[in-house]
Amino acid sequence: DELNVSISTLEEESYKKKKDTILKLNSNLMELLKKDIPREKEFQNPKHVNISFSDNQISINNKSKFSESSMVILRHLFHLALLKTADEIPHMRFPRFVILDGIDDGGNEPERNIRLQELIIETINSLENSSQIIVGTSIKHLHKDLKPFIYNDIFNAEHKSLKI
């Protein structure tokens, strides 16, 4: 009986932690989406976010299909929200490390891309714990506050990767 009570208690605690983590992740994602420039109605006023890890899908206000540029923004904002959530919830088992590759994908206009870069900077500045973000891009219109963090190298057929 004691073991059954102990197991039930641990299962309830685990369920509560999982639920609280998902709610925090949803909240962080909604806050970031609201800060995107107004291109998607659902991003401007997200009331309901559903993240399905098993289906590899995110729906906002019950919509999961967006323009290619908005899908790129959503992907990067999700990863930033995940990093922020891991920073805020000590028991979350997620490394405080994110690679945002291709922030210039999807044909995003420069204004929207600059806003994404500002949200990256804002997220970095809000973190309390040590974290690392690697941003891969080929764009030249980098936000001035990101430039001190840039390792600028040109890659070609002879020079394909970082010098480590």
PDB file of N, CA, C and O in Angstrom, residues 15 41 45 68 75 79 120 153 159:
ATOM      1  N   TYR A  15       3.017  14.563 -13.491  1.00  0.00           N
ATOM      2  CA  TYR A  15       1.960  15.109 -14.345  1.00  0.00           C
ATOM      3  C   TYR A  15       1.845  16.619 -14.148  1.00  0.00           C
ATOM      4  O   TYR A  15       1.746  17.377 -15.120  1.00  0.00           O
ATOM      5  N   LYS A  41      -2.541  36.967 -38.575  1.00  0.00           N
ATOM      6  CA  LYS A  41      -3.579  37.315 -37.602  1.00  0.00           C
ATOM      7  C   LYS A  41      -3.448  36.471 -36.330  1.00  0.00           C
ATOM      8  O   LYS A  41      -3.561  36.996 -35.222  1.00  0.00           O
ATOM      9  N   ASN A  45      -2.713  37.838 -32.035  1.00  0.00           N
ATOM     10  CA  ASN A  45      -3.580  37.636 -30.881  1.00  0.00           C
ATOM     11  C   ASN A  45      -3.771  36.132 -30.612  1.00  0.00           C
ATOM     12  O   ASN A  45      -4.874  35.616 -30.760  1.00  0.00           O
ATOM     13  N   GLU A  68       5.104  30.358 -45.743  1.00  0.00           N
ATOM     14  CA  GLU A  68       6.454  29.827 -45.509  1.00  0.00           C
ATOM     15  C   GLU A  68       7.256  30.741 -44.587  1.00  0.00           C
ATOM     16  O   GLU A  68       7.925  30.267 -43.667  1.00  0.00           O
ATOM     17  N   ARG A  75       8.967  28.606 -36.140  1.00  0.00           N
ATOM     18  CA  ARG A  75       9.986  27.626 -35.747  1.00  0.00           C
ATOM     19  C   ARG A  75      11.030  28.260 -34.830  1.00  0.00           C
ATOM     20  O   ARG A  75      11.365  27.714 -33.782  1.00  0.00           O
ATOM     21  N   HIS A  79      11.700  27.732 -30.628  1.00  0.00           N
ATOM     22  CA  HIS A  79      12.974  27.365 -30.007  1.00  0.00           C
ATOM     23  C   HIS A  79      13.405  28.394 -28.966  1.00  0.00           C
ATOM     24  O   HIS A  79      13.950  28.032 -27.919  1.00  0.00           O
ATOM     25  N   ILE A 120      15.542  37.698 -30.605  1.00  0.00           N
ATOM     26  CA  ILE A 120      16.650  36.855 -30.152  1.00  0.00           C
ATOM     27  C   ILE A 120      17.438  37.595 -29.073  1.00  0.00           C
ATOM     28  O   ILE A 120      17.714  37.047 -28.000  1.00  0.00           O
ATOM     29  N   ASP A 153      32.537  34.385 -40.926  1.00  0.00           N
ATOM     30  CA  ASP A 153      33.429  33.644 -41.784  1.00  0.00           C
ATOM     31  C   ASP A 153      32.660  33.297 -43.057  1.00  0.00           C
ATOM     32  O   ASP A 153      31.464  33.013 -43.007  1.00  0.00           O
ATOM     33  N   HIS A 159      36.588  25.790 -48.044  1.00  0.00           N
ATOM     34  CA  HIS A 159      36.456  26.116 -46.607  1.00  0.00           C
ATOM     35  C   HIS A 159      34.995  25.892 -46.214  1.00  0.00           C
ATOM     36  O   HIS A 159      34.170  26.806 -46.314  1.00  0.00           O
TER      37      HIS A 159
END
